[in-house]
Short mmCIF file of C-alpha atoms in Angstrom, two decimals:
data_model
loop_
_atom_site.label_atom_id
_atom_site.label_comp_id
_atom_site.label_asym_id
_atom_site.label_seq_id
_atom_site.Cartn_x
_atom_site.Cartn_y
_atom_site.Cartn_z
CA MET A 973 34.54 -6.96 10.23
CA GLY A 974 32.07 -5.39 7.76
CA THR A 975 28.65 -3.94 8.37
CA ALA A 976 25.52 -6.09 8.25
CA ALA A 977 24.68 -4.69 4.79
CA GLU A 978 28.19 -5.54 3.52
CA LEU A 979 27.95 -9.07 4.89
CA VAL A 980 24.60 -9.59 3.16
CA ALA A 981 25.96 -8.26 -0.13
CA THR A 982 29.09 -10.45 -0.06
CA SER A 983 27.28 -13.63 1.00
CA TYR A 984 24.38 -13.33 -1.44
CA ALA A 985 23.71 -16.26 -3.75
CA PRO A 986 20.94 -16.16 -6.40
CA VAL A 987 17.69 -17.91 -5.59
CA VAL A 988 17.90 -21.41 -7.05
CA ARG A 989 14.79 -22.68 -8.82
CA GLN A 990 15.46 -25.62 -11.10
CA VAL A 991 13.08 -26.52 -13.92
CA PRO A 992 11.85 -30.06 -13.10
CA ARG A 993 12.92 -32.64 -15.69
CA GLU A 994 9.41 -34.05 -15.77
CA ASP A 995 8.22 -30.68 -17.16
CA TYR A 996 10.66 -30.68 -20.12
CA GLU A 997 8.24 -32.26 -22.58
CA LEU A 998 5.35 -29.96 -21.61
CA ILE A 999 7.58 -26.86 -21.86
CA HIS A 1000 8.95 -27.93 -25.25
CA ALA A 1001 5.43 -28.49 -26.60
CA THR A 1002 3.93 -25.22 -25.31
CA VAL A 1003 6.42 -22.37 -24.79
CA ALA A 1004 9.40 -23.60 -26.85
CA LYS A 1005 7.72 -24.88 -30.02
CA GLY A 1006 10.10 -25.58 -32.88
CA SER A 1007 13.28 -25.10 -30.85
CA THR A 1008 16.20 -27.43 -31.45
CA ASP A 1009 17.57 -29.62 -28.68
CA ALA A 1010 20.43 -27.17 -28.05
CA GLU A 1011 18.12 -24.13 -28.06
CA PHE A 1012 15.75 -25.84 -25.63
CA ARG A 1013 18.60 -26.63 -23.26
CA LEU A 1014 19.68 -22.98 -23.48
CA LEU A 1015 16.14 -21.96 -22.43
CA VAL A 1016 16.31 -24.33 -19.44
CA HIS A 1017 19.76 -22.98 -18.53
CA MET A 1018 18.54 -19.37 -18.58
CA ALA A 1019 15.42 -20.28 -16.58
CA ASN A 1020 17.54 -22.01 -13.93
CA ASN A 1021 20.12 -19.21 -13.91
CA TYR A 1022 17.52 -16.52 -13.20
CA GLY A 1023 15.05 -18.66 -11.22
CA LEU A 1024 12.19 -18.21 -13.70
CA ASP A 1025 9.25 -20.51 -14.52
CA PRO A 1026 8.60 -21.15 -18.25
CA LEU A 1027 5.09 -22.51 -17.59
CA LEU A 1028 4.07 -19.21 -15.96
CA LYS A 1029 5.29 -17.34 -19.07
CA GLU A 1030 8.06 -15.66 -17.05
CA ILE A 1031 10.50 -16.92 -19.69
CA TRP A 1032 9.89 -18.67 -23.02
CA CYS A 1033 11.38 -19.37 -26.43
CA VAL A 1034 10.37 -17.97 -29.84
CA LYS A 1035 11.44 -19.74 -33.01
CA ARG A 1036 10.22 -17.68 -35.98
CA ASN A 1037 11.67 -19.96 -38.66
CA GLN A 1038 14.11 -22.84 -38.90
CA ASN A 1039 16.86 -20.66 -40.45
CA ASP A 1040 17.13 -18.19 -37.54
CA PRO A 1041 18.31 -18.89 -34.00
CA ALA A 1042 15.62 -18.97 -31.33
CA LEU A 1043 15.08 -15.96 -29.07
CA ILE A 1044 14.81 -16.40 -25.30
CA MET A 1045 12.00 -14.06 -24.20
CA CYS A 1046 11.24 -12.74 -20.71
CA SER A 1047 8.18 -10.91 -19.39
CA ARG A 1048 8.29 -7.73 -17.28
CA ASP A 1049 7.17 -9.81 -14.30
CA GLY A 1050 10.12 -12.12 -14.94
CA TYR A 1051 12.62 -9.24 -14.76
CA LEU A 1052 10.91 -7.91 -11.62
CA LYS A 1053 11.07 -11.37 -10.02
CA VAL A 1054 14.85 -11.52 -10.61
CA ALA A 1055 15.27 -8.09 -9.00
CA GLN A 1056 13.00 -8.81 -6.03
CA ASP A 1057 14.91 -12.01 -5.28
CA HIS A 1058 18.08 -9.93 -4.72
CA PRO A 1059 18.58 -8.71 -1.11
CA ASP A 1060 19.82 -5.31 -2.30
CA TYR A 1061 16.63 -4.51 -4.24
CA GLU A 1062 15.06 -1.35 -2.80
CA GLY A 1063 12.19 -0.57 -5.13
CA LEU A 1064 10.87 0.33 -8.57
CA LEU A 1065 8.92 3.48 -9.51
CA SER A 1066 7.37 4.25 -12.89
CA PHE A 1067 4.57 6.22 -14.53
CA VAL A 1068 3.16 7.22 -17.89
CA VAL A 1069 3.70 10.78 -19.13
CA ARG A 1070 0.96 12.48 -21.17
CA GLU A 1071 0.51 15.81 -22.88
CA GLY A 1072 -0.40 18.41 -20.26
CA ASP A 1073 1.81 16.89 -17.53
CA GLU A 1074 4.70 18.75 -15.89
CA PHE A 1075 7.71 16.49 -16.34
CA SER A 1076 11.49 16.83 -16.08
CA ILE A 1077 14.56 14.66 -15.41
CA ASP A 1078 17.81 15.83 -13.80
CA ALA A 1079 20.19 13.10 -14.92
CA SER A 1080 23.11 14.41 -12.84
CA GLU A 1081 21.05 14.19 -9.63
CA TYR A 1082 19.12 11.02 -10.60
CA SER A 1083 15.87 12.85 -9.89
CA ILE A 1084 12.53 12.89 -11.70
CA THR A 1085 9.79 15.49 -11.32
CA HIS A 1086 6.35 14.53 -12.58
CA ARG A 1087 3.06 16.24 -11.85
CA MET A 1088 -0.05 15.22 -13.73
CA GLY A 1089 -1.92 18.01 -15.47
CA ALA A 1090 -5.61 18.77 -14.98
CA LYS A 1091 -6.25 17.92 -18.63
CA ARG A 1092 -4.11 15.03 -19.83
CA GLY A 1093 -3.72 14.35 -23.53
CA ALA A 1094 -1.95 11.78 -25.67
CA ILE A 1095 0.73 9.45 -24.30
CA LEU A 1096 4.25 10.85 -24.69
CA GLY A 1097 6.15 8.05 -23.00
CA ALA A 1098 6.96 6.59 -19.59
CA TRP A 1099 9.67 6.96 -16.96
CA ALA A 1100 11.09 4.50 -14.45
CA ARG A 1101 13.56 4.46 -11.57
CA CYS A 1102 15.05 1.37 -9.93
CA ASP A 1103 17.00 1.57 -6.65
CA ARG A 1104 19.55 -0.94 -5.40
CA ARG A 1105 21.46 -0.67 -2.14
CA GLY A 1106 25.11 0.28 -2.69
CA ARG A 1107 24.58 1.54 -6.26
CA ARG A 1108 23.40 4.70 -7.93
CA PRO A 1109 19.77 4.64 -9.12
CA GLN A 1110 18.96 3.69 -12.70
CA ILE A 1111 16.51 6.11 -14.35
CA CYS A 1112 15.12 6.37 -17.86
CA PHE A 1113 12.43 7.86 -20.08
CA VAL A 1114 11.17 5.89 -23.11
CA ASP A 1115 9.40 7.59 -26.01
CA PHE A 1116 6.00 6.13 -26.89
CA GLU A 1117 6.39 6.70 -30.64
CA GLU A 1118 9.63 4.68 -30.70
CA TYR A 1119 8.22 1.63 -28.95
CA LYS A 1120 4.50 1.40 -29.66
CA GLY A 1121 3.56 -1.85 -31.33
CA ASN A 1122 0.70 -2.86 -33.61
CA SER A 1123 -0.44 -5.87 -31.61
CA PRO A 1124 -3.93 -6.02 -30.01
CA VAL A 1125 -2.37 -5.78 -26.54
CA TRP A 1126 -0.61 -2.51 -27.43
CA SER A 1127 -3.85 -1.15 -28.90
CA LYS A 1128 -5.89 -2.08 -25.82
CA TYR A 1129 -3.35 -1.32 -23.07
CA PRO A 1130 -0.95 1.34 -24.44
CA SER A 1131 -0.25 2.88 -21.02
CA ALA A 1132 0.55 -0.44 -19.35
CA MET A 1133 2.77 -1.55 -22.24
CA ILE A 1134 4.94 1.58 -22.49
CA GLN A 1135 5.29 1.59 -18.69
CA LYS A 1136 6.56 -2.00 -18.85
CA VAL A 1137 9.19 -0.95 -21.44
CA ALA A 1138 10.54 1.67 -19.05
CA GLU A 1139 10.54 -0.73 -16.10
CA VAL A 1140 12.39 -3.45 -18.02
CA PHE A 1141 14.97 -0.87 -19.17
CA VAL A 1142 16.04 0.04 -15.62
CA LEU A 1143 15.67 -3.49 -14.17
CA LYS A 1144 18.00 -4.96 -16.81
CA ARG A 1145 20.69 -2.36 -16.18
CA GLN A 1146 20.43 -2.24 -12.40
CA PHE A 1147 20.67 -6.02 -11.96
CA THR A 1148 22.75 -6.91 -15.07
CA ILE A 1149 20.17 -9.24 -16.59
CA ASN A 1150 21.61 -10.43 -19.90
CA GLY A 1151 20.68 -12.81 -22.69
CA LEU A 1152 16.92 -12.19 -22.58
CA VAL A 1153 14.59 -10.25 -24.89
CA THR A 1154 11.22 -8.65 -24.13
CA LYS A 1155 8.19 -8.69 -26.43
CA GLU A 1156 8.29 -4.87 -26.49
CA GLU A 1157 11.91 -4.89 -27.77
CA LEU A 1158 10.89 -7.39 -30.44
CA ASP A 1159 8.04 -5.13 -31.62
CA ALA A 1160 10.38 -2.13 -31.76
CA GLY A 1161 13.11 -3.98 -33.65
CA GLU A 1162 15.65 -3.47 -30.84
CA VAL A 1163 16.58 -7.12 -30.49
CA PRO A 1164 20.18 -8.03 -29.63
CA SER A 1165 21.79 -10.73 -31.73
CA PRO A 1166 20.91 -14.09 -30.19
CA PRO A 1167 23.66 -16.63 -29.61
CA VAL A 1168 24.34 -18.66 -32.74
CA ILE A 1169 24.15 -22.37 -32.01
CA ASP A 1170 25.87 -24.74 -34.41
CA ALA A 1171 23.32 -27.08 -35.98
CA GLN A 1172 25.84 -29.94 -35.53
CA TYR A 1173 26.18 -29.27 -31.82
CA SER A 1174 24.77 -32.10 -29.75
CA ILE A 1175 24.08 -32.42 -26.05
CA ALA A 1176 22.98 -35.17 -23.77
CA ALA A 1177 19.24 -35.66 -23.94
CA PRO A 1178 17.24 -35.55 -20.70
CA GLU A 1179 17.02 -38.85 -18.91
CA PRO A 1180 13.95 -40.64 -20.29
CA SER A 1181 10.97 -40.69 -17.98
CA PRO A 1182 9.33 -44.04 -17.23
CA LYS A 1183 6.54 -44.89 -19.68
CA MET A 1184 3.06 -44.05 -18.44
CA ALA A 1185 -0.18 -45.77 -19.46
CA CYS A 1186 -3.87 -44.96 -19.12
CA GLU A 1187 -5.32 -46.74 -16.09
CA THR A 1188 -8.55 -47.40 -18.01
CA CYS A 1189 -7.49 -48.62 -21.45
CA GLY A 1190 -3.72 -49.04 -21.19
CA ALA A 1191 -2.89 -46.52 -23.95
CA GLU A 1192 0.63 -45.07 -23.67
CA LEU A 1193 0.75 -41.48 -22.35
CA THR A 1194 3.28 -38.72 -22.75
CA GLN A 1195 4.76 -37.35 -19.53
CA GLY A 1196 2.84 -34.11 -20.02
CA GLN A 1197 -0.48 -35.98 -20.42
CA ALA A 1198 0.25 -38.04 -17.32
CA ASN A 1199 1.21 -34.97 -15.25
CA TYR A 1200 -1.94 -33.08 -16.24
CA SER A 1201 -4.20 -36.10 -15.66
CA GLN A 1202 -2.74 -36.80 -12.22
CA THR A 1203 -3.21 -33.14 -11.25
CA ALA A 1204 -6.76 -32.81 -12.59
CA TYR A 1205 -8.20 -36.29 -11.95
CA HIS A 1206 -5.76 -37.95 -9.50
CA LYS A 1207 -5.14 -40.84 -11.90
CA SER A 1208 -3.36 -41.46 -15.22
CA LEU A 1209 -5.84 -41.20 -18.10
CA CYS A 1210 -5.55 -40.84 -21.88
CA PRO A 1211 -7.21 -37.77 -23.48
CA LYS A 1212 -10.32 -39.83 -24.34
CA HIS A 1213 -10.87 -40.95 -20.75
CA GLN A 1214 -9.91 -37.51 -19.42
CA LYS A 1215 -13.00 -36.23 -21.23
CA SER A 1216 -15.11 -38.93 -19.58
CA ALA A 1217 -13.71 -38.03 -16.17
CA ALA A 1218 -14.37 -34.34 -16.81
CA ALA A 1219 -17.97 -35.12 -17.81
CA ALA A 1220 -18.41 -37.16 -14.62
CA GLN A 1221 -17.13 -34.24 -12.55
CA VAL A 1222 -19.61 -31.89 -14.22
CA LYS A 1223 -22.45 -34.38 -13.61
CA THR A 1224 -21.46 -34.72 -9.95
CA ALA A 1225 -21.25 -30.96 -9.58
CA GLY A 1226 -24.74 -30.65 -11.14
CA ARG A 1227 -26.25 -33.08 -8.64
CA ALA A 1228 -24.59 -31.20 -5.79
CA ALA A 1229 -26.02 -27.92 -7.09
CA GLU A 1230 -29.55 -29.36 -7.07
CA ALA A 1231 -29.33 -30.03 -3.33
CA PRO A 1232 -26.87 -27.48 -1.98
CA ALA A 1233 -25.57 -28.07 1.51
CA PRO A 1234 -25.16 -25.14 3.93
CA GLU A 1235 -21.86 -23.43 3.35
CA PRO A 1236 -19.49 -24.39 6.18
CA VAL A 1237 -18.13 -21.82 8.57
CA VAL A 1238 -14.49 -21.42 7.58
CA SER A 1239 -11.82 -20.22 9.93
CA SER A 1240 -9.52 -17.73 8.20
CA SER A 1241 -6.57 -19.36 9.99
CA ASP A 1242 -7.42 -23.01 9.28
CA PRO A 1243 -5.04 -24.20 6.49
CA SER A 1244 -7.03 -27.42 5.94
CA ALA A 1245 -10.49 -25.86 5.43
CA ARG A 1246 -11.90 -26.66 1.99
CA ILE A 1247 -12.87 -23.97 -0.49
CA THR A 1248 -16.33 -22.44 0.04
CA ALA A 1249 -18.94 -21.98 -2.68
CA SER A 1250 -18.61 -18.19 -2.66
CA THR A 1251 -14.81 -18.34 -3.00
CA LEU A 1252 -15.12 -20.94 -5.78
CA ALA A 1253 -17.49 -18.62 -7.68
CA THR A 1254 -15.02 -15.71 -7.33
CA LEU A 1255 -12.13 -17.93 -8.45
CA THR A 1256 -14.05 -19.07 -11.54
CA LYS A 1257 -14.73 -15.46 -12.54
CA LYS A 1258 -11.04 -14.55 -12.18
CA VAL A 1259 -9.97 -17.52 -14.32
CA ASP A 1260 -12.48 -16.54 -17.04
CA ALA A 1261 -11.23 -12.93 -16.95
CA TRP A 1262 -7.60 -14.06 -17.33
CA LYS A 1263 -8.51 -16.35 -20.24
CA ALA A 1264 -10.25 -13.41 -21.93
CA LEU A 1265 -6.87 -11.62 -21.92
CA GLY A 1266 -5.21 -14.53 -23.75
CA ALA A 1267 -4.24 -17.11 -21.12
CA ASP A 1268 -4.56 -20.68 -22.37
CA ASP A 1269 -5.53 -23.83 -20.44
CA VAL A 1270 -1.89 -24.82 -19.91
CA ALA A 1271 -1.05 -21.49 -18.26
CA VAL A 1272 -4.17 -21.67 -16.07
CA ALA A 1273 -3.51 -25.26 -14.99
CA SER A 1274 0.14 -24.48 -14.25
CA LEU A 1275 -0.69 -21.45 -12.10
CA MET A 1276 -3.43 -23.30 -10.20
CA SER A 1277 -1.12 -26.25 -9.57
CA LYS A 1278 1.24 -23.90 -7.75
CA TYR A 1279 -1.49 -23.49 -5.15
CA GLY A 1280 -2.29 -27.16 -4.67
CA SER A 1281 -4.48 -28.45 -7.51
CA ALA A 1282 -5.53 -27.72 -11.09
CA THR A 1283 -9.08 -28.64 -10.01
CA PRO A 1284 -10.60 -25.71 -8.06
CA GLU A 1285 -12.81 -27.95 -5.88
CA HIS A 1286 -9.70 -29.62 -4.42
CA LEU A 1287 -8.16 -26.36 -3.16
CA THR A 1288 -8.21 -25.23 0.44
CA GLU A 1289 -9.89 -21.92 1.29
CA LEU A 1290 -6.60 -20.17 2.12
CA ARG A 1291 -4.86 -21.45 -1.03
CA ALA A 1292 -7.85 -20.40 -3.13
CA LEU A 1293 -7.75 -16.85 -1.71
CA ASP A 1294 -4.01 -16.64 -2.49
CA LEU A 1295 -4.71 -17.90 -6.03
CA ILE A 1296 -7.41 -15.25 -6.51
CA ASP A 1297 -4.83 -12.57 -5.61
CA ALA A 1298 -2.34 -14.06 -8.08
CA LEU A 1299 -4.94 -14.12 -10.85
CA GLN A 1300 -5.89 -10.50 -10.14
CA ALA A 1301 -2.21 -9.53 -10.47
CA GLN A 1302 -2.10 -11.23 -13.90
CA ILE A 1303 -5.28 -9.41 -14.93
CA ASP A 1304 -4.04 -6.00 -13.72
CA ASN A 1305 -0.66 -6.41 -15.44
CA PRO A 1306 -1.35 -8.33 -18.66
CA ASP A 1307 1.61 -9.79 -20.52
CA PRO A 1308 1.25 -10.74 -24.20
CA PHE A 1309 0.97 -14.48 -24.77
CA VAL A 1310 3.27 -15.43 -27.62
CA ASN A 1311 1.78 -17.79 -30.19
CA GLU A 1312 4.55 -17.91 -32.72
#
């Protein structure tokens, strides 16, 4: 009989997260624009295979023109999520190397020595090491001049971006993550050939969703419009009446602000306690900060829905605090939002 570690390793099955069929239309319209039916199904297959969420920009599709195959892109956080889901994952270390630092790698011993200098100069690159139980470590150093891009994100966050390149390098090799491309590889021109999909290839279309209609005027809704409206307003509304509902919410919130009630005492362990005014104010600031880095309304609504509601006022206090932590993580580790 094997050891406990051996039993875990042999019985491991990847975390299964299936993309809901009701999200297909929203995904196709936002993070897979222009993709063919076959290319879109490939995106869904890769998302399901690695347990990634397209609406959180962990994985998405880029179609630069109709003559070239689509590229399936993955963020650094997506690669890290795949690794962290594996029971043998033991950790990831990385750092940026600058002029003035003491830095060396002993490849034969899988060791890295890095001491920051008192006066640090220009960025030289970044190193990373990923450990997995039962395997040798994966280590690397990536040169800044080879990878630096010309996008606004690279200009504003050069240290964070080159560090992500190094981390993705070791994560891909340590956990054999294939078929995905990072934005950093795309900028550097190091993109593997995507699978060529025959234009004549056909696949079964997703089962059609039942038709939805606006509860106010009866106008037909897409599944994405219905999903968003149900999340934000708890009823099916067309875009026109969504605006009216939003205006009514603002008006109601204004009346409440004119006569504020005492903030309730919230137990930190009560899962049903509603969000307090101070937590709501903090949450609003975090959302605005994330949007300033490039997040759009779809990404914000999708992330908030993971914690109970796309409308902040409907969140519980505990869920709101967890959401604030998630937003801060997005702000601290910005990923480029692709608008191809």
